[in-house]
Structure formats: C-alpha cells, structure tokens
PDB file of C-alpha atoms in Angstrom:
ATOM      1  CA  UNK A   1     126.330  20.727 218.942  1.00 71.00           C
ATOM      2  CA  UNK A   2     125.471  21.235 215.308  1.00 79.00           C
ATOM      3  CA  UNK A   3     126.946  19.177 212.474  1.00 87.00           C
ATOM      4  CA  UNK A   4     126.131  18.103 208.913  1.00 88.00           C
ATOM      5  CA  UNK A   5     125.393  14.653 207.555  1.00 90.00           C
ATOM      6  CA  UNK A   6     126.089  13.897 203.888  1.00 91.00           C
ATOM      7  CA  UNK A   7     123.254  12.018 202.225  1.00 92.00           C
ATOM      8  CA  UNK A   8     122.864  10.854 198.651  1.00 93.00           C
ATOM      9  CA  UNK A   9     119.401  11.513 197.208  1.00 94.00           C
ATOM     10  CA  UNK A  10     117.739  10.691 193.895  1.00 96.00           C
ATOM     11  CA  UNK A  11     115.986  13.591 192.189  1.00 96.00           C
ATOM     12  CA  UNK A  12     113.991  14.170 188.999  1.00 97.00           C
ATOM     13  CA  UNK A  13     114.126  17.359 186.918  1.00 97.00           C
ATOM     14  CA  UNK A  14     111.729  17.972 184.009  1.00 97.00           C
ATOM     15  CA  UNK A  15     112.498  20.459 181.219  1.00 97.00           C
ATOM     16  CA  UNK A  16     109.456  21.124 179.039  1.00 96.00           C
ATOM     17  CA  UNK A  17     108.461  23.684 176.414  1.00 93.00           C
ATOM     18  CA  UNK A  18     109.677  24.878 173.011  1.00 92.00           C
ATOM     19  CA  UNK A  19     112.551  22.689 171.773  1.00 89.00           C
ATOM     20  CA  UNK A  20     115.118  25.529 171.728  1.00 92.00           C
ATOM     21  CA  UNK A  21     114.220  26.531 175.290  1.00 95.00           C
ATOM     22  CA  UNK A  22     114.193  22.918 176.512  1.00 96.00           C
ATOM     23  CA  UNK A  23     117.684  22.267 175.158  1.00 94.00           C
ATOM     24  CA  UNK A  24     119.042  25.556 176.559  1.00 96.00           C
ATOM     25  CA  UNK A  25     117.541  24.926 180.021  1.00 96.00           C
ATOM     26  CA  UNK A  26     118.896  21.368 180.044  1.00 96.00           C
ATOM     27  CA  UNK A  27     122.378  22.445 178.925  1.00 96.00           C
ATOM     28  CA  UNK A  28     122.515  25.255 181.506  1.00 97.00           C
ATOM     29  CA  UNK A  29     121.419  22.881 184.289  1.00 96.00           C
ATOM     30  CA  UNK A  30     124.075  20.315 183.292  1.00 95.00           C
ATOM     31  CA  UNK A  31     126.845  22.945 183.247  1.00 96.00           C
ATOM     32  CA  UNK A  32     125.841  24.351 186.640  1.00 95.00           C
ATOM     33  CA  UNK A  33     125.400  20.862 188.164  1.00 92.00           C
ATOM     34  CA  UNK A  34     128.271  18.984 186.563  1.00 88.00           C
ATOM     35  CA  UNK A  35     128.887  17.055 189.810  1.00 89.00           C
ATOM     36  CA  UNK A  36     125.637  15.019 189.645  1.00 93.00           C
ATOM     37  CA  UNK A  37     125.492  11.317 188.797  1.00 95.00           C
ATOM     38  CA  UNK A  38     123.087  10.740 185.904  1.00 96.00           C
ATOM     39  CA  UNK A  39     120.841   7.697 186.242  1.00 97.00           C
ATOM     40  CA  UNK A  40     118.613   8.062 183.174  1.00 97.00           C
ATOM     41  CA  UNK A  41     117.460  10.624 180.610  1.00 97.00           C
ATOM     42  CA  UNK A  42     114.070  10.300 178.872  1.00 97.00           C
ATOM     43  CA  UNK A  43     112.997  12.506 175.974  1.00 96.00           C
ATOM     44  CA  UNK A  44     109.636  13.163 174.341  1.00 96.00           C
ATOM     45  CA  UNK A  45     109.388  14.603 170.843  1.00 93.00           C
ATOM     46  CA  UNK A  46     106.832  16.684 168.993  1.00 91.00           C
ATOM     47  CA  UNK A  47     107.154  16.697 165.178  1.00 90.00           C
ATOM     48  CA  UNK A  48     110.748  15.483 165.473  1.00 90.00           C
ATOM     49  CA  UNK A  49     111.794  18.169 167.974  1.00 93.00           C
ATOM     50  CA  UNK A  50     112.510  17.542 171.638  1.00 94.00           C
ATOM     51  CA  UNK A  51     109.580  18.893 173.679  1.00 95.00           C
ATOM     52  CA  UNK A  52     110.383  17.369 177.067  1.00 97.00           C
ATOM     53  CA  UNK A  53     113.497  16.037 178.811  1.00 97.00           C
ATOM     54  CA  UNK A  54     113.161  14.106 182.060  1.00 98.00           C
ATOM     55  CA  UNK A  55     116.444  13.765 183.954  1.00 97.00           C
ATOM     56  CA  UNK A  56     116.857  11.265 186.799  1.00 98.00           C
ATOM     57  CA  UNK A  57     119.993  11.859 188.839  1.00 97.00           C
ATOM     58  CA  UNK A  58     121.735  11.388 192.179  1.00 96.00           C
ATOM     59  CA  UNK A  59     123.438  14.090 194.181  1.00 93.00           C
ATOM     60  CA  UNK A  60     124.937  14.445 197.624  1.00 91.00           C
ATOM     61  CA  UNK A  61     123.351  16.945 199.986  1.00 89.00           C
ATOM     62  CA  UNK A  62     124.280  18.152 203.446  1.00 90.00           C
ATOM     63  CA  UNK A  63     121.607  17.796 206.118  1.00 89.00           C
ATOM     64  CA  UNK A  64     121.964  19.919 209.233  1.00 88.00           C
ATOM     65  CA  UNK A  65     121.739  17.924 212.444  1.00 84.00           C
ATOM     66  CA  UNK A  66     121.279  19.312 215.937  1.00 72.00           C
ATOM     67  CA  UNK A  67     123.202  16.437 217.520  1.00 64.00           C
ATOM     68  CA  UNK A  68     122.141  14.237 220.404  1.00 58.00           C
ATOM     69  CA  UNK A  69     119.648  15.620 222.906  1.00 50.00           C
TER      70      UNK A  69
END
C-alpha cells in the first residue's frame, strides 16, 4: 500500500546577480511560495545595491512511502 508522509524540511535559496534581477527573482519566488515559513534572510550589497539574497526557510513536503513490507 502506498501513502504519503508529511515532513517539514529546512531549505536555502540563493538569488544572485544584477540588483534588479535579484529583487525580481526573489519577489517572484516569494509570491509563488507564499506558504513557506521564513527563518532568516541575509543580503550582500555591491556599491549600495543588493547583489545577493540568501533565504533560509521551512516548508512541508510529501514523501511517498511504499508501506510496510
């Protein structure tokens, strides 16, 4: 019998590049994944502009299980 187990995992996502692109990628990710639990956000700057965003977050995933053998 096949069933799913819900498991909470911690993940890291890095957005890096030109500041306009970094902000757009980050905003798009946050809109599409609004259900995540944010742990921490780190930013690096280059000449006053954001060049890198590191997002640490938790999310719940479903893991397929084959059941007892």
